[in-house]
PDB file of C-alpha atoms in Angstrom:
ATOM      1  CA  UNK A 727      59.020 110.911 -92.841  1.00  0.00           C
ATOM      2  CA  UNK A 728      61.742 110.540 -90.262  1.00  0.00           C
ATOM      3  CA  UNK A 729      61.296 114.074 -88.575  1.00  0.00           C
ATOM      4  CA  UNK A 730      57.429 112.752 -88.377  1.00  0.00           C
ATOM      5  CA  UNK A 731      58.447 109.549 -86.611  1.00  0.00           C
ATOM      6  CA  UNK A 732      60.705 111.138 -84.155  1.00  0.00           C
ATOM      7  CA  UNK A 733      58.069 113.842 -83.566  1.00  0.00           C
ATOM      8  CA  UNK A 734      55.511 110.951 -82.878  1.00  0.00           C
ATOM      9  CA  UNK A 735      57.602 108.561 -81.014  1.00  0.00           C
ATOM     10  CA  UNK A 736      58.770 112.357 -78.413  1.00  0.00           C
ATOM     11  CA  UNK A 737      54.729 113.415 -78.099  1.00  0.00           C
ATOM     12  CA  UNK A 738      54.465 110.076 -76.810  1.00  0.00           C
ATOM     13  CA  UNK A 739      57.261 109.586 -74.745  1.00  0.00           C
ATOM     14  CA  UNK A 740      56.272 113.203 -73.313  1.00  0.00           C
ATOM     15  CA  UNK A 741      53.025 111.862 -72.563  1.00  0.00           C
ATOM     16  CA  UNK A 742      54.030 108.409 -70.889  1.00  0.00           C
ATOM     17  CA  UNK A 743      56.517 110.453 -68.380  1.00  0.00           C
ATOM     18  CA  UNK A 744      53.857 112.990 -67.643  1.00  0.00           C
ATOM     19  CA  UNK A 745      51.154 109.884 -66.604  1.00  0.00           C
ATOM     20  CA  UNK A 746      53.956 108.666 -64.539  1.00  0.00           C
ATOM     21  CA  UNK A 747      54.532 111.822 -62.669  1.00  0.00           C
ATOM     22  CA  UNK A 748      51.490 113.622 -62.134  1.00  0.00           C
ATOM     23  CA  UNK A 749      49.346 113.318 -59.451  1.00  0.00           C
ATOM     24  CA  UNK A 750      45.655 112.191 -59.802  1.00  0.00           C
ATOM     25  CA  UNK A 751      44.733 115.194 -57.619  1.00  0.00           C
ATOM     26  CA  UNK A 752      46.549 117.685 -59.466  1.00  0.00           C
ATOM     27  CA  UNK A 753      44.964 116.093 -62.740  1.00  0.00           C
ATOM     28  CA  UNK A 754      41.867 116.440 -61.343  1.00  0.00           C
ATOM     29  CA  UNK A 755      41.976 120.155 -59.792  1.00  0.00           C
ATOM     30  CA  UNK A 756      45.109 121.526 -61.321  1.00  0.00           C
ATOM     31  CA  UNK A 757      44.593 124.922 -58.760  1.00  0.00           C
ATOM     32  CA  UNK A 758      44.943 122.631 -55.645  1.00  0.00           C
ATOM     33  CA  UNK A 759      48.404 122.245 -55.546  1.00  0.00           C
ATOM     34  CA  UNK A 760      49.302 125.744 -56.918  1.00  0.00           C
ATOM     35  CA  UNK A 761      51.925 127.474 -54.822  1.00  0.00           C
ATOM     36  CA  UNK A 762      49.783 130.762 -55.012  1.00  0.00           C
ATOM     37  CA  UNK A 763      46.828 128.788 -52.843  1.00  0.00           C
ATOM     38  CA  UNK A 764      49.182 126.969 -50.801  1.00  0.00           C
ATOM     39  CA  UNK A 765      51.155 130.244 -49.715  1.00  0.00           C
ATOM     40  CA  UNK A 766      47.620 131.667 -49.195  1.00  0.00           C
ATOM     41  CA  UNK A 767      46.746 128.930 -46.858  1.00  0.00           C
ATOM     42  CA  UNK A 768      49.848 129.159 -45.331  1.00  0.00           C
ATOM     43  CA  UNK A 769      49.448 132.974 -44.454  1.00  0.00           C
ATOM     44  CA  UNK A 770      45.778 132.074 -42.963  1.00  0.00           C
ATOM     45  CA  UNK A 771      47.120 129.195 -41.122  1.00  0.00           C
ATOM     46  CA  UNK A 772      49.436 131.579 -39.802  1.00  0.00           C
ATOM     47  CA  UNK A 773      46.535 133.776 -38.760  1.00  0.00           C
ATOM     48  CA  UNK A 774      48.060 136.469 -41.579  1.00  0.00           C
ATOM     49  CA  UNK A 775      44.515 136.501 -43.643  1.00  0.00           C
ATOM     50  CA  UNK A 776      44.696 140.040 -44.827  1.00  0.00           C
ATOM     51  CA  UNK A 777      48.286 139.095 -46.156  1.00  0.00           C
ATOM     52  CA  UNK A 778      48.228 138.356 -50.073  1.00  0.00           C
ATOM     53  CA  UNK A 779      51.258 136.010 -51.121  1.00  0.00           C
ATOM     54  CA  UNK A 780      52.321 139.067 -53.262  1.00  0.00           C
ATOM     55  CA  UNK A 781      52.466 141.012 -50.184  1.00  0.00           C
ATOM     56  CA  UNK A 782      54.610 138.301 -48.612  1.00  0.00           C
ATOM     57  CA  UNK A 783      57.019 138.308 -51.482  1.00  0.00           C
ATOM     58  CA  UNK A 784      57.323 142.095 -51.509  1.00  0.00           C
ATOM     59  CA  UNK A 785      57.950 141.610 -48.260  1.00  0.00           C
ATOM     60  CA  UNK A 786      60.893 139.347 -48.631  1.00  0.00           C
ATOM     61  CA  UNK A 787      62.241 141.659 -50.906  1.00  0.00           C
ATOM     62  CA  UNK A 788      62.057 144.448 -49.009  1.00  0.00           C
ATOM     63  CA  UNK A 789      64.091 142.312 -46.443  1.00  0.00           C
ATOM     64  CA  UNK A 790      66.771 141.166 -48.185  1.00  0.00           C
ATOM     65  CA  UNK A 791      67.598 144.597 -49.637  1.00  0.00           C
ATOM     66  CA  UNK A 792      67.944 145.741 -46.665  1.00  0.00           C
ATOM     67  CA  UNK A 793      69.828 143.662 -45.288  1.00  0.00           C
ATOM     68  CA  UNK A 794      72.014 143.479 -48.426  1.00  0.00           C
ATOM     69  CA  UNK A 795      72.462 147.024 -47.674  1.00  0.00           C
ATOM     70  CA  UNK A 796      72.939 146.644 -44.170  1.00  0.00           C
ATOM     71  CA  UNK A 797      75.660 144.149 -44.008  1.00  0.00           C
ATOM     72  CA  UNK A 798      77.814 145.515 -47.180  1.00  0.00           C
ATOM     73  CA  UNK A 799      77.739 148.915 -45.368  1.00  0.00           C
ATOM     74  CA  UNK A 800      79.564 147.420 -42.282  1.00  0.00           C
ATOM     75  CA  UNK A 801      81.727 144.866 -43.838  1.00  0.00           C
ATOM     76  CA  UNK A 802      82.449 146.123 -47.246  1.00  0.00           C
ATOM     77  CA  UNK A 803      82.251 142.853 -48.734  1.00  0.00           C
ATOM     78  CA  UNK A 804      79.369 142.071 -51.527  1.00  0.00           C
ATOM     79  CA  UNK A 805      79.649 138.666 -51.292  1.00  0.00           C
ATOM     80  CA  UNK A 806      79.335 138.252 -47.489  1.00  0.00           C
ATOM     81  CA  UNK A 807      76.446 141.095 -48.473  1.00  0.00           C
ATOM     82  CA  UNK A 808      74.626 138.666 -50.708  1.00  0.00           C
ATOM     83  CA  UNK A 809      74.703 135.865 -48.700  1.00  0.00           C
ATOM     84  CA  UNK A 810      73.435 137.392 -45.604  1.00  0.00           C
ATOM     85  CA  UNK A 811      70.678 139.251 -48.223  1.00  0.00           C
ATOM     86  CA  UNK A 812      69.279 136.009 -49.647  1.00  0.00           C
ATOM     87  CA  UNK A 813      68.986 134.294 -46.045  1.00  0.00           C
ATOM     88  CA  UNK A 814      66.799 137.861 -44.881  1.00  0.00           C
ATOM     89  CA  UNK A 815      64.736 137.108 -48.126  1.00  0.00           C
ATOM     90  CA  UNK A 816      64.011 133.461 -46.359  1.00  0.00           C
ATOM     91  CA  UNK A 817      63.132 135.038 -43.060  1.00  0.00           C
ATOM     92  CA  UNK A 818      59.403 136.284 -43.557  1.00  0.00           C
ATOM     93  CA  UNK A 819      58.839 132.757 -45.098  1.00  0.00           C
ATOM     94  CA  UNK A 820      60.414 131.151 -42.560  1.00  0.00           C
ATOM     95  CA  UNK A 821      58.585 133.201 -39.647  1.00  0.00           C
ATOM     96  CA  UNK A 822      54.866 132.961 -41.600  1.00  0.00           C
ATOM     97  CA  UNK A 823      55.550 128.979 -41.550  1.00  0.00           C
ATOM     98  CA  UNK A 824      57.098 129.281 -37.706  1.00  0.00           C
ATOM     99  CA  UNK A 825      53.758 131.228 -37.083  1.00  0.00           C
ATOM    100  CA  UNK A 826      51.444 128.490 -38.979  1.00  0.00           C
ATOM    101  CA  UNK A 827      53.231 125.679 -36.861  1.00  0.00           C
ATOM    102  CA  UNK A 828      52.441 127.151 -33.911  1.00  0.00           C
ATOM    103  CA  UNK A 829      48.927 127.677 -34.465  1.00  0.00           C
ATOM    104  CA  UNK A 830      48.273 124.338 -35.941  1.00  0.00           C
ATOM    105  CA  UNK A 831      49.688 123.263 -32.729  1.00  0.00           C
ATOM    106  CA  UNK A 832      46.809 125.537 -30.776  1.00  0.00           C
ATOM    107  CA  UNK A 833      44.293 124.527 -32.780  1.00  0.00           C
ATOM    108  CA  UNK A 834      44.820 120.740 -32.792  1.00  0.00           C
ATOM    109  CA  UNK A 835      44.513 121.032 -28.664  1.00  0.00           C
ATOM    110  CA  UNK A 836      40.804 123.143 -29.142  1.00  0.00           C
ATOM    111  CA  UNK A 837      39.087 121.319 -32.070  1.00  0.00           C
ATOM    112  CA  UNK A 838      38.454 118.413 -29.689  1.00  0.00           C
ATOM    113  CA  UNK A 839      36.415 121.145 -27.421  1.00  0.00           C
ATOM    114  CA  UNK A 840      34.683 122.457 -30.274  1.00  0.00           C
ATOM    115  CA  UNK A 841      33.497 119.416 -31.587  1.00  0.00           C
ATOM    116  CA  UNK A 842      32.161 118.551 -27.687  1.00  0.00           C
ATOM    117  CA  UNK A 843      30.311 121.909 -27.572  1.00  0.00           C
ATOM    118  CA  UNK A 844      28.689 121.204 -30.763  1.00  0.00           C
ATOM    119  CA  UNK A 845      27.643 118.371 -29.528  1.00  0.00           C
ATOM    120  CA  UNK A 846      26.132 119.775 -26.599  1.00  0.00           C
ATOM    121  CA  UNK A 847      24.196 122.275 -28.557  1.00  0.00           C
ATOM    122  CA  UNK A 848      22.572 120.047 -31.163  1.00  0.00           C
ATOM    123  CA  UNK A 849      21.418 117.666 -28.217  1.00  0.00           C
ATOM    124  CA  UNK A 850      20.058 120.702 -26.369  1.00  0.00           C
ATOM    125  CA  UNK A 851      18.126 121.156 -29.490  1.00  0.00           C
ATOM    126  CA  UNK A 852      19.717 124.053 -30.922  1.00  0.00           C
ATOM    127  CA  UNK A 853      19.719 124.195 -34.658  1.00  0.00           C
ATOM    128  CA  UNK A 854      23.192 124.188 -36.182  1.00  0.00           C
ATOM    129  CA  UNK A 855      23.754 127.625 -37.777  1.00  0.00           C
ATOM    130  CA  UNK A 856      23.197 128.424 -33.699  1.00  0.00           C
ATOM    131  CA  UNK A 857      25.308 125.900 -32.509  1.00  0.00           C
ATOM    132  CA  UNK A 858      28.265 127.551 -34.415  1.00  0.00           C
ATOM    133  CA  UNK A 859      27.154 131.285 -33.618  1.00  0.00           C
ATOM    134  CA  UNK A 860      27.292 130.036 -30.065  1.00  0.00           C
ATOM    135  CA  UNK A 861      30.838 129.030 -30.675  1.00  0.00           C
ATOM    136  CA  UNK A 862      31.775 133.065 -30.916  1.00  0.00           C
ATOM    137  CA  UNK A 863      31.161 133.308 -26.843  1.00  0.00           C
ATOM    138  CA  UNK A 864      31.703 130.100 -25.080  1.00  0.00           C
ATOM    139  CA  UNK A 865      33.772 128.462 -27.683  1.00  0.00           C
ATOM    140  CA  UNK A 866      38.216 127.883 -27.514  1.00  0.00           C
ATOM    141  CA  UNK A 867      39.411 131.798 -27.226  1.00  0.00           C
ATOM    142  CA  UNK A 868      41.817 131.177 -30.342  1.00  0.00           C
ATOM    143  CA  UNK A 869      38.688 130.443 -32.685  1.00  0.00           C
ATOM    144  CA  UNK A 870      36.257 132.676 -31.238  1.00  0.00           C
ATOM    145  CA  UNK A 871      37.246 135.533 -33.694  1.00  0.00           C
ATOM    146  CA  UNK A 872      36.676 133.146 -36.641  1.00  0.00           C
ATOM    147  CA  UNK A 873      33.010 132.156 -35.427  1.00  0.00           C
ATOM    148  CA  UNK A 874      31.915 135.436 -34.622  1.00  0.00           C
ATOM    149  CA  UNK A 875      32.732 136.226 -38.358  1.00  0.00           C
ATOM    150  CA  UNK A 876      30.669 133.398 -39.096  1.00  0.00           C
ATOM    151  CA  UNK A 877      27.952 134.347 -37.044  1.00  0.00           C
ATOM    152  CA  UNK A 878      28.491 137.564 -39.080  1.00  0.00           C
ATOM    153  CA  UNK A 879      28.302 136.618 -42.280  1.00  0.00           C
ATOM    154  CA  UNK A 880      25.180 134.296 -41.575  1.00  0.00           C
ATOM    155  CA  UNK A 881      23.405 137.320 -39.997  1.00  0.00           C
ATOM    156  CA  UNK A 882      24.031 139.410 -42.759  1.00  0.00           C
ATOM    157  CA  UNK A 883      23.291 137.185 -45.716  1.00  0.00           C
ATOM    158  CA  UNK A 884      21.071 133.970 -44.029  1.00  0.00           C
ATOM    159  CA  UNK A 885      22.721 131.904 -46.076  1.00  0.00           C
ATOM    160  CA  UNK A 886      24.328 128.938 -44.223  1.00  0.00           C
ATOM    161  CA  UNK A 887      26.178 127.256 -47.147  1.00  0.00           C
ATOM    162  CA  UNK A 888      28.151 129.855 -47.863  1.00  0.00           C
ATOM    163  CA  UNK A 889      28.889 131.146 -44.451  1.00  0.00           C
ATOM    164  CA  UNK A 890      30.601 127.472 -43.885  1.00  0.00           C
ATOM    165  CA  UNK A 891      32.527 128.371 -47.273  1.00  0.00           C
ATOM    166  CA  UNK A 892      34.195 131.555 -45.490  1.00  0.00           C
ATOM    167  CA  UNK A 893      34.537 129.922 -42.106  1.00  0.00           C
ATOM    168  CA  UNK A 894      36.314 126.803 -44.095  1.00  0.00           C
ATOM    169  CA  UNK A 895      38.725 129.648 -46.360  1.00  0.00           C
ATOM    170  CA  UNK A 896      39.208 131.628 -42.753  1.00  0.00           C
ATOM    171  CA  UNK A 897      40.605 128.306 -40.653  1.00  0.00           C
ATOM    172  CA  UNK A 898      42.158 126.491 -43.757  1.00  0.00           C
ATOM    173  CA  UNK A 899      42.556 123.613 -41.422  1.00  0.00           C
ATOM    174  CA  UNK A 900      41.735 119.511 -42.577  1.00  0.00           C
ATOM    175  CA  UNK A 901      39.692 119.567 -39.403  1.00  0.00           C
ATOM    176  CA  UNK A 902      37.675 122.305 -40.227  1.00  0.00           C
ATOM    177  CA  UNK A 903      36.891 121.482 -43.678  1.00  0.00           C
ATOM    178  CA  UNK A 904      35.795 117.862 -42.490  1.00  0.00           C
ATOM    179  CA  UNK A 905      33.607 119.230 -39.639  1.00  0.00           C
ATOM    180  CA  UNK A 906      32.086 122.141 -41.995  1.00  0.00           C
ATOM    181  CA  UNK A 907      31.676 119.234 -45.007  1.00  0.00           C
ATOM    182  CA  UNK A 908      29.433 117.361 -42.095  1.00  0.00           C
ATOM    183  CA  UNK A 909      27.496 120.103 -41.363  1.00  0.00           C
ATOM    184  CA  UNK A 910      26.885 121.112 -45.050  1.00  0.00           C
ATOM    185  CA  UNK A 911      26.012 117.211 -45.669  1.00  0.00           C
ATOM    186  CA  UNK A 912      23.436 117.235 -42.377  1.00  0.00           C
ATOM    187  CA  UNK A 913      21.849 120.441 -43.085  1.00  0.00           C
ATOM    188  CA  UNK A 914      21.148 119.751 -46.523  1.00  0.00           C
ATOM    189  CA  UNK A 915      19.922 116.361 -46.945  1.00  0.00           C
ATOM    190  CA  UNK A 916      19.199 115.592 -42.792  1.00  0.00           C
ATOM    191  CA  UNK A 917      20.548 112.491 -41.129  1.00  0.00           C
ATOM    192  CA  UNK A 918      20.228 111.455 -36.943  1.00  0.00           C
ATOM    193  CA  UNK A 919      23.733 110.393 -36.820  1.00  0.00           C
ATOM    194  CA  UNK A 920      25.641 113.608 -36.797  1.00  0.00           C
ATOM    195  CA  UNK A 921      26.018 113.493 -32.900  1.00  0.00           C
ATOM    196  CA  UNK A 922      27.269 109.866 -33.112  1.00  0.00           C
ATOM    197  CA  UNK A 923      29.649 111.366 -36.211  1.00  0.00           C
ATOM    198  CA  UNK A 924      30.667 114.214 -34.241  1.00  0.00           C
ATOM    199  CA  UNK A 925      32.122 112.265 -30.817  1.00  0.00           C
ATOM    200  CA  UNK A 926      33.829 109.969 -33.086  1.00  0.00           C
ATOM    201  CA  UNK A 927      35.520 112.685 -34.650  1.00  0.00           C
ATOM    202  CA  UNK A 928      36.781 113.987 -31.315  1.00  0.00           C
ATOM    203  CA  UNK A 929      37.859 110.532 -30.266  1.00  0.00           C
ATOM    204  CA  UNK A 930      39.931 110.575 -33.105  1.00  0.00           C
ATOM    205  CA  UNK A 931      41.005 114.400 -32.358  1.00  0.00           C
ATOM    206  CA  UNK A 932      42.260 113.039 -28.965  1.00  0.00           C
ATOM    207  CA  UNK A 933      44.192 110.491 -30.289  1.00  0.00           C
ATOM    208  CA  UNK A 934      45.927 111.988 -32.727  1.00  0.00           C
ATOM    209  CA  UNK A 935      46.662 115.058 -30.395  1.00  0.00           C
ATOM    210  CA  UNK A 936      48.037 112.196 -27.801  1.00  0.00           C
ATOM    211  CA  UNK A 937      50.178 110.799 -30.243  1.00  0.00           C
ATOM    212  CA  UNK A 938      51.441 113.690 -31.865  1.00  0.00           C
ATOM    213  CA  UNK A 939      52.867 115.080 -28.861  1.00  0.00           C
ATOM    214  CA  UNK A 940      54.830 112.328 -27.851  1.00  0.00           C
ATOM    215  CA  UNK A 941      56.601 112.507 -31.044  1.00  0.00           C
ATOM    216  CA  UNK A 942      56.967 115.801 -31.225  1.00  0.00           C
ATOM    217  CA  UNK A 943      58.914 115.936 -27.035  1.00  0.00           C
ATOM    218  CA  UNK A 944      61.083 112.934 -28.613  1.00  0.00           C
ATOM    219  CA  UNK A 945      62.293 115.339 -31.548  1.00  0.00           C
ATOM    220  CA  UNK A 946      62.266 118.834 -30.538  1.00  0.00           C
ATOM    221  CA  UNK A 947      65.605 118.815 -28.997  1.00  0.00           C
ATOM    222  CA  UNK A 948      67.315 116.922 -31.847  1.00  0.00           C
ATOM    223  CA  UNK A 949      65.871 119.255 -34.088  1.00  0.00           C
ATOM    224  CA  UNK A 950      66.465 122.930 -32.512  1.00  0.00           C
ATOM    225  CA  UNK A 951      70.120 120.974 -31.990  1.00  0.00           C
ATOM    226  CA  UNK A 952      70.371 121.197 -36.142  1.00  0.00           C
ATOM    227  CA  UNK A 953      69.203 124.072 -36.491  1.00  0.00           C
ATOM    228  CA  UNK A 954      71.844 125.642 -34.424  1.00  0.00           C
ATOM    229  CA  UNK A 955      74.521 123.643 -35.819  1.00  0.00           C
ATOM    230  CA  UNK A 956      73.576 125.145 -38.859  1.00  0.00           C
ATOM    231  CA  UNK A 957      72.934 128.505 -37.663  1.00  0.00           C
ATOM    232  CA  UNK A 958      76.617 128.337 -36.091  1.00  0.00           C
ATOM    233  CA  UNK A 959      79.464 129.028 -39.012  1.00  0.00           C
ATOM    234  CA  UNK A 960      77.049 131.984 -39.976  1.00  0.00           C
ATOM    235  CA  UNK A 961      76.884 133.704 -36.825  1.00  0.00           C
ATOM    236  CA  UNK A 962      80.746 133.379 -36.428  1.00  0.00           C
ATOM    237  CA  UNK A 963      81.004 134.684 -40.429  1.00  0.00           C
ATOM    238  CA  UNK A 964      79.074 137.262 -39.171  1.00  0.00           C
ATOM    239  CA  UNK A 965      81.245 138.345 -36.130  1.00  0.00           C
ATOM    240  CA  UNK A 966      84.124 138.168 -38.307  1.00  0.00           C
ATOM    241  CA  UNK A 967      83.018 140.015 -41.033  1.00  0.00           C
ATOM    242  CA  UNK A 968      83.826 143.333 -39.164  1.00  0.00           C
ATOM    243  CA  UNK A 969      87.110 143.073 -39.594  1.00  0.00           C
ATOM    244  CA  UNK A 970      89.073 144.496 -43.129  1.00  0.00           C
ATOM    245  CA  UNK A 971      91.227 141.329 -43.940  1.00  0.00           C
ATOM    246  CA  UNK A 972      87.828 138.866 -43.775  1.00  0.00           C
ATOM    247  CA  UNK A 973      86.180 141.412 -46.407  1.00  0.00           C
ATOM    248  CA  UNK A 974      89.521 141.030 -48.516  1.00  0.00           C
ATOM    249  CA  UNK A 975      89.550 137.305 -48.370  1.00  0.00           C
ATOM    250  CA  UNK A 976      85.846 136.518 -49.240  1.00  0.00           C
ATOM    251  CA  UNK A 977      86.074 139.376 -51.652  1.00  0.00           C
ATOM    252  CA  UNK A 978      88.419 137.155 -54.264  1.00  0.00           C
ATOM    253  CA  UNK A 979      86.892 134.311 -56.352  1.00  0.00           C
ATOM    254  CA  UNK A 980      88.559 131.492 -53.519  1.00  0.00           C
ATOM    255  CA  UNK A 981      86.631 133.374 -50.912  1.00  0.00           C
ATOM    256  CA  UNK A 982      82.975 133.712 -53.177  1.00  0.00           C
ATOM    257  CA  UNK A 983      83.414 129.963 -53.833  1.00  0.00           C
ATOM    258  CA  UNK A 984      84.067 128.955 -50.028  1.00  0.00           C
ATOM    259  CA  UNK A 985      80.793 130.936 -49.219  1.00  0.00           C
ATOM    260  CA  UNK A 986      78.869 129.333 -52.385  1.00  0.00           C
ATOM    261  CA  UNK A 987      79.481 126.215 -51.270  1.00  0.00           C
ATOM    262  CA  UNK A 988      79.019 126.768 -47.827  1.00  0.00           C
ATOM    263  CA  UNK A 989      75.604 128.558 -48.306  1.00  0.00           C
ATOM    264  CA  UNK A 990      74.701 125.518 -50.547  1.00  0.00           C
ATOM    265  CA  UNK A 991      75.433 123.124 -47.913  1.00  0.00           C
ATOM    266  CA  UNK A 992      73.684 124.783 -45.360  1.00  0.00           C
ATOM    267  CA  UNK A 993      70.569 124.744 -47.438  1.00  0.00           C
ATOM    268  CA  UNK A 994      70.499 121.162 -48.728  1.00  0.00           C
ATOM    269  CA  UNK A 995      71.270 120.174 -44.490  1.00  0.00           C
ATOM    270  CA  UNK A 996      68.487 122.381 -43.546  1.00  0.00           C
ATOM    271  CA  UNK A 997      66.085 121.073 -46.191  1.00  0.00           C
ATOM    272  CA  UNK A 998      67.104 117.354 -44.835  1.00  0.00           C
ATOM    273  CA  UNK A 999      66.686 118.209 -41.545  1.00  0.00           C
ATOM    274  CA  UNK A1000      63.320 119.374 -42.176  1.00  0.00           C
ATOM    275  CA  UNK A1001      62.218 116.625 -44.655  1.00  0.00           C
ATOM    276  CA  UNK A1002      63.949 113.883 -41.947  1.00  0.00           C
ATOM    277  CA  UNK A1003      62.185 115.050 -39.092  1.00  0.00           C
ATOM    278  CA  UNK A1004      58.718 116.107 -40.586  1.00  0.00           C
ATOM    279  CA  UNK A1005      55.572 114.736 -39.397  1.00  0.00           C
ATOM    280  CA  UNK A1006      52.632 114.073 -41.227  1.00  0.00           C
ATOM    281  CA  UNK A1007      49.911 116.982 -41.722  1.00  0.00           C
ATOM    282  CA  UNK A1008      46.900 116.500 -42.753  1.00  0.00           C
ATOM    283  CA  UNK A1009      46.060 117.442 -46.727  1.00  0.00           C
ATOM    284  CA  UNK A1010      43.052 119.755 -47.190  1.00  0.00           C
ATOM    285  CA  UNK A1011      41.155 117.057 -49.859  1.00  0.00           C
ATOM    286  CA  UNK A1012      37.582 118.899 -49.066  1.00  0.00           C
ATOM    287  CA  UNK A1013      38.503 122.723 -48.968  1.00  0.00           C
TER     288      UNK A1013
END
């Protein structure tokens, strides 16, 4: 009877915590939050599409052996070796999200232009499946390639719905998937204030764009200044690696625990330095 009391009184425990700590979204949509779709955003934010995440993490792999390889062969020390190997595992990661920075930067300065040429079509009277195909030739240069696969795929199939779908899993960007969900919700069931919708949108483009790049000249030099302070005892471990009594010394367990802790340190200030000077992105709540 006891054993069936404590069994009780754990399930329920187990459930309380889990209410606690779970997220109504992930409740709701348990694949939203998934690192599979979020490295799969990641690699089309980073205009890497054709990328899988399992190629990515072959990828990393691949890296790290080799430069595993590559740094035991000229030191002759395996720990220095492993250290150096799991920080070339980090790199493609590090370079897709570098990459999807970047371009999230580009597109934030175009999607106010996009939104004003839509507007210009729809008032010229142009329906909206044309309005976006136009987009392929006069639109922002860095999204003409993704509306000229819309204008594709809606030439190929004539269905608009799903067109938006791809065009919305192509740009993975909150200000796509709000503009596309407007367009879905206007072609289906009509409406005359889509225009009025649409400028207020790029009002709010502008602003945000405004204000994000203020913050983001206040921050950038304190920020690359961390990263190079962090960057720093590796590149000298790295200089000094080449010579025979630094393989000896980080060779012995004193040596493997000085670069343990090191490495751990690093990490935790580079995760802190991240998470301290991180600004807000939008969340994709209608892909």
């Amino acid at each position: 009877m006891g054993t069936i009391v404590g069994l009780v009184l754990g399930a329920g425990l187990l459930l309380i915590w889990t209410a606690c700590w779970s997220s109504p979204e992930t409740a709701a949509n348990p694949k939203l939050n998934s690192a599979w779709d979020r490295a799969r955003d990641l690699l089309a934010q980073a205009g890497m599409p054709t990328i899988t995440p399992a190629g990515l993490i072959v990828a990393s792999l691949v890296a790290g052996c080799i430069a595993c390889l590559g740094i035991l062969g000229v030191t002759g020390s395996v720990t220095i070796a492993l250290c150096f190997g799991a920080m070339a595992v980090a790199a493609p990661t590090v370079l897709v999200r570098s990459r999807a920075r970047a371009r999230r930067q580009q597109l934030r300065a175009v999607w106010p232009e996009v939104v004003d040429d839509l507007v210009s079509g729809i008032r010229a009277g142009m329906s909206l499946p044309d309005a976006l195909i136009g987009l392929a030739a006069r639109g922002p240069e860095e999204l003409r390639g993704d509306f000229r696969a819309f204008a594709d795929d809606y030439r190929a199939t004539g269905h608009f719905a799903e067109s938006l779908e791809r065009l919305k899993a192509r740009l993975a960007d909150p200000v796509a998937d709000r503009l596309v969900e407007a367009l879905r919700i206007t072609r289906e069931v009509g409406g005359t204030d889509l225009v009025r919708l649409l400028r207020t949108l790029a009002h709010l483009l502008r602003e945000d764009l405004r204000t994000r790049g203020e913050l983001e000249a206040r921050q950038s030099w304190t920020v690359n200044g961390a990263r190079l302070a962090t960057a720093a005892p590796w590149i000298v471990l790295l200089l000094l690696s080449g010579r025979p009594e630094t393989a000896v010394a980080f060779n012995s367990p004193a040596g493997a625990l000085v670069l343990v802790i090191g490495a751990a340190g690093s990490a935790v200030a580079y995760w802190l330095m991240l998470w301290l000077g991180r600004l807000s992105e939008g969340a994709r709540v209608l892909r």
